[in-house]
């Protein structure tokens, strides 16, 4: 079945450092790809998404490009802030059965130190 | 506009007890979902409901039942709780169709002793 593999954490960075969190996927068909973020004590919220190959999703300084040839959707940010400390989940959409279901990676915990 | 709400926020059960987790959304979404989150496992889908009156199993449905009471509400029931069901449970909702964002509730932290 469909699956998502993302870089295991935890990841610890200093403020203003460059961030990359790797995500690769296995899917039949052409899924949409998502990054969700979970701040401490909260539910998940959508960070960005891309619906077809070569699309770039972006939000709050984060970016990810849908690479069909490498089946990847790596998350990047040029300069992280303390407020970016959270758990990040890569996910793909599975439309089999007529209803969209998300398949999540295991999550990557990011801690940004001042 | 409260989004997705869940009750309770925390619950402790003894093995064999039953309980129902409640979820409601006020965004007029057609689809609703229940996930569990365990350390190192990410989120796994328990059950989902594509529309009012329909429910389907997800990846880990054993030990759970669901009810889509109406368009707003989707409850998750544990009939006989087991320690393996200790987890954080999230409800989510979305418009139906393709590639729509899922909106998540704040979660219920359940401990089964």
Coordinates of C-alpha atoms in Angstrom, one line a residue:
Chain A
X1 CA 0.0 0.0 0.0
X2 CA 0.9 3.7 0.0
X3 CA 3.5 4.8 2.5
X4 CA 5.5 7.8 3.6
X5 CA 9.0 7.8 4.9
X6 CA 10.4 10.8 6.6
X7 CA 13.6 11.7 8.3
X8 CA 13.7 10.6 11.9
X9 CA 14.4 13.1 14.5
X10 CA 14.7 14.7 16.7
X11 CA 16.3 17.7 14.9
X12 CA 17.9 20.4 16.9
X13 CA 19.0 23.7 15.3
X14 CA 20.0 27.2 16.3
X15 CA 17.9 30.1 15.4
X16 CA 18.5 31.3 11.8
X17 CA 19.8 27.9 10.6
X18 CA 18.7 26.3 7.4
X19 CA 16.2 23.5 7.8
X20 CA 15.6 20.4 5.6
X21 CA 13.4 17.5 6.6
X22 CA 13.4 14.7 4.0
X23 CA 10.2 13.0 2.9
X24 CA 9.9 10.2 0.3
X25 CA 6.7 8.3 -0.6
X26 CA 5.5 5.2 -2.3
X27 CA 2.1 5.4 -4.0
X28 CA 0.1 3.9 -6.8
X29 CA -1.3 6.7 -9.0
X30 CA -0.7 10.4 -8.4
X31 CA -1.3 11.4 -4.8
X32 CA -1.3 14.9 -3.4
X33 CA 1.4 15.6 -0.9
X34 CA 1.1 17.6 2.4
X35 CA 3.1 18.9 5.3
X36 CA 1.3 19.2 8.5
X37 CA 2.7 20.8 11.7
X38 CA 1.8 20.0 15.3
X39 CA 2.7 22.5 18.0
X40 CA 3.0 21.3 21.6
X41 CA -0.3 20.3 23.1
X42 CA -2.3 21.0 19.9
X43 CA -3.8 19.1 16.9
X44 CA -2.3 19.1 13.5
X45 CA -2.6 21.9 11.1
X46 CA -1.9 22.1 7.4
X47 CA 1.4 23.9 6.6
X48 CA 1.6 23.5 2.8
X49 CA 0.5 21.2 0.0
X50 CA 1.2 20.3 -3.6
X51 CA -1.3 18.5 -5.9
X52 CA 0.8 17.6 -8.9
X53 CA 4.4 17.0 -10.0
X54 CA 6.7 20.0 -10.0
X55 CA 4.2 22.0 -7.9
X56 CA 5.8 24.0 -5.0
X57 CA 3.9 24.5 -1.8
X58 CA 4.9 27.4 0.4
X59 CA 3.7 29.0 3.6
X60 CA 5.3 30.9 6.5
X61 CA 8.7 30.7 4.9
X62 CA 8.6 26.9 4.4
X63 CA 8.7 25.4 1.0
X64 CA 8.4 21.9 -0.5
X65 CA 8.5 20.8 -4.2
X66 CA 6.7 17.7 -5.5
X67 CA 9.4 15.6 -7.3
X68 CA 7.8 12.7 -9.1
X69 CA 11.1 11.4 -10.5
X70 CA 12.5 11.0 -7.0
X71 CA 9.2 10.5 -5.2
X72 CA 10.1 13.1 -2.7
X73 CA 8.6 16.2 -1.0
X74 CA 11.4 17.6 1.2
X75 CA 10.5 20.5 3.6
X76 CA 12.9 23.4 3.7
X77 CA 13.2 26.8 5.4
X78 CA 16.0 29.2 5.0
X79 CA 16.1 30.6 8.5
X80 CA 14.3 28.9 11.4
X81 CA 12.9 30.7 14.4
X82 CA 12.3 29.4 18.0
X83 CA 8.6 29.5 17.2
X84 CA 9.1 26.9 14.5
X85 CA 9.7 24.3 17.2
X86 CA 7.1 21.6 16.6
X87 CA 6.6 18.1 15.1
X88 CA 6.3 18.0 11.3
X89 CA 4.4 15.3 9.4
X90 CA 4.6 14.5 5.8
X91 CA 1.5 12.9 4.3
X92 CA 0.0 11.8 1.0
X93 CA -3.6 11.5 0.0
X94 CA -5.1 8.2 -0.9
X95 CA -8.3 8.4 -2.9
X96 CA -9.0 4.7 -3.2
X97 CA -12.6 3.9 -2.1
X98 CA -13.9 7.2 -3.2
X99 CA -12.9 9.2 -0.1
X100 CA -9.7 11.0 0.6
X101 CA -7.6 9.4 3.3
X102 CA -4.3 10.7 4.5
X103 CA -1.3 8.4 5.0
X104 CA 1.2 10.0 7.4
X105 CA 4.9 9.6 8.0
X106 CA 6.0 9.1 11.6
X107 CA 6.8 12.7 12.2
X108 CA 10.0 14.7 12.8
X109 CA 10.4 16.7 16.0
X110 CA 12.2 20.0 15.5
X111 CA 13.6 22.1 18.3
X112 CA 15.1 25.5 17.6
X113 CA 17.3 27.0 20.2
X114 CA 17.8 30.8 20.6
Chain B
X1 CA -16.5 29.4 14.6
X2 CA -15.0 26.7 16.8
X3 CA -13.7 24.4 14.1
X4 CA -13.3 20.8 15.3
X5 CA -14.0 20.2 19.0
X6 CA -13.4 17.0 21.0
X7 CA -14.4 15.9 24.4
X8 CA -13.0 14.9 26.8
X9 CA -9.4 16.3 26.7
X10 CA -8.1 13.6 29.1
X11 CA -9.5 10.3 30.3
X12 CA -8.2 7.4 32.4
X13 CA -9.9 4.1 32.1
X14 CA -9.4 0.7 33.7
X15 CA -9.1 -2.4 31.4
X16 CA -12.5 -3.6 30.3
X17 CA -14.3 -0.2 30.8
X18 CA -16.1 1.4 27.9
X19 CA -16.3 5.0 26.8
X20 CA -17.2 7.3 23.9
X21 CA -15.1 10.0 22.5
X22 CA -17.1 12.9 21.1
X23 CA -16.2 15.0 18.1
X24 CA -18.1 17.8 16.4
X25 CA -17.4 20.3 13.6
X26 CA -19.1 23.5 12.6
X27 CA -17.6 23.9 9.1
X28 CA -20.3 22.0 7.3
X29 CA -17.8 19.4 6.2
X30 CA -19.0 16.1 4.7
X31 CA -16.0 13.9 5.7
X32 CA -14.9 13.1 9.2
X33 CA -12.0 11.0 10.5
X34 CA -10.7 9.4 13.7
X35 CA -6.9 8.9 14.1
X36 CA -4.7 7.6 16.9
X37 CA -1.2 9.0 17.5
X38 CA 1.4 6.8 19.2
X39 CA 5.1 7.7 19.8
X40 CA 7.2 6.8 16.7
X41 CA 4.1 5.7 14.7
X42 CA 2.7 8.9 13.3
X43 CA -1.0 9.1 12.9
X44 CA -3.0 6.0 11.9
X45 CA -6.6 6.1 10.6
X46 CA -9.1 4.2 12.8
X47 CA -12.4 4.9 11.0
X48 CA -13.7 7.5 8.6
X49 CA -17.0 8.8 7.4
X50 CA -17.2 10.1 3.8
X51 CA -20.7 11.5 4.4
X52 CA -23.6 11.4 6.8
X53 CA -24.8 7.9 7.2
X54 CA -21.7 6.1 6.0
X55 CA -18.7 4.8 7.9
X56 CA -15.7 2.8 6.8
X57 CA -12.7 1.1 8.4
X58 CA -9.3 2.6 8.3
X59 CA -5.9 1.1 9.1
X60 CA -6.5 0.1 12.7
X61 CA -10.2 -0.4 13.4
X62 CA -10.1 -3.4 15.8
X63 CA -11.5 -2.6 19.2
X64 CA -13.4 0.5 18.1
X65 CA -16.8 1.4 16.8
X66 CA -18.0 4.7 15.3
X67 CA -21.3 6.5 14.8
X68 CA -21.9 9.4 12.4
X69 CA -24.8 10.9 14.4
X70 CA -25.4 13.7 11.9
X71 CA -23.4 15.8 9.6
X72 CA -21.7 17.6 12.6
X73 CA -20.9 14.8 14.9
X74 CA -18.8 11.7 14.7
X75 CA -18.2 9.6 17.9
X76 CA -15.7 6.9 18.6
X77 CA -16.5 4.1 21.1
X78 CA -14.3 1.7 22.9
X79 CA -16.5 -1.1 24.1
X80 CA -13.9 -2.9 26.3
X81 CA -10.7 -0.8 26.7
X82 CA -7.3 -2.4 26.6
X83 CA -3.9 -1.0 27.6
X84 CA -2.9 -1.1 23.9
X85 CA -5.5 1.6 23.3
X86 CA -3.6 4.1 25.4
X87 CA -3.0 6.8 22.9
X88 CA -3.8 10.3 21.8
X89 CA -7.0 10.4 19.6
X90 CA -7.6 13.0 17.0
X91 CA -10.7 13.8 15.1
X92 CA -10.5 15.6 11.8
X93 CA -12.9 16.8 9.1
X94 CA -12.7 18.0 5.5
X95 CA -14.8 18.8 2.5
X96 CA -15.4 15.7 0.4
X97 CA -13.6 15.1 -2.9
X98 CA -10.0 15.4 -3.8
X99 CA -7.0 17.0 -2.1
X100 CA -8.9 18.9 0.5
X101 CA -7.3 20.0 3.8
X102 CA -8.2 18.1 6.9
X103 CA -8.9 20.2 10.0
X104 CA -7.9 18.6 13.3
X105 CA -9.3 18.8 16.7
X106 CA -7.1 19.3 19.8
X107 CA -7.0 15.6 20.7
X108 CA -8.1 13.4 23.6
X109 CA -5.3 11.8 25.7
X110 CA -6.5 8.4 26.8
X111 CA -4.8 6.1 29.3
X112 CA -6.0 2.6 29.9
X113 CA -4.6 1.0 33.1

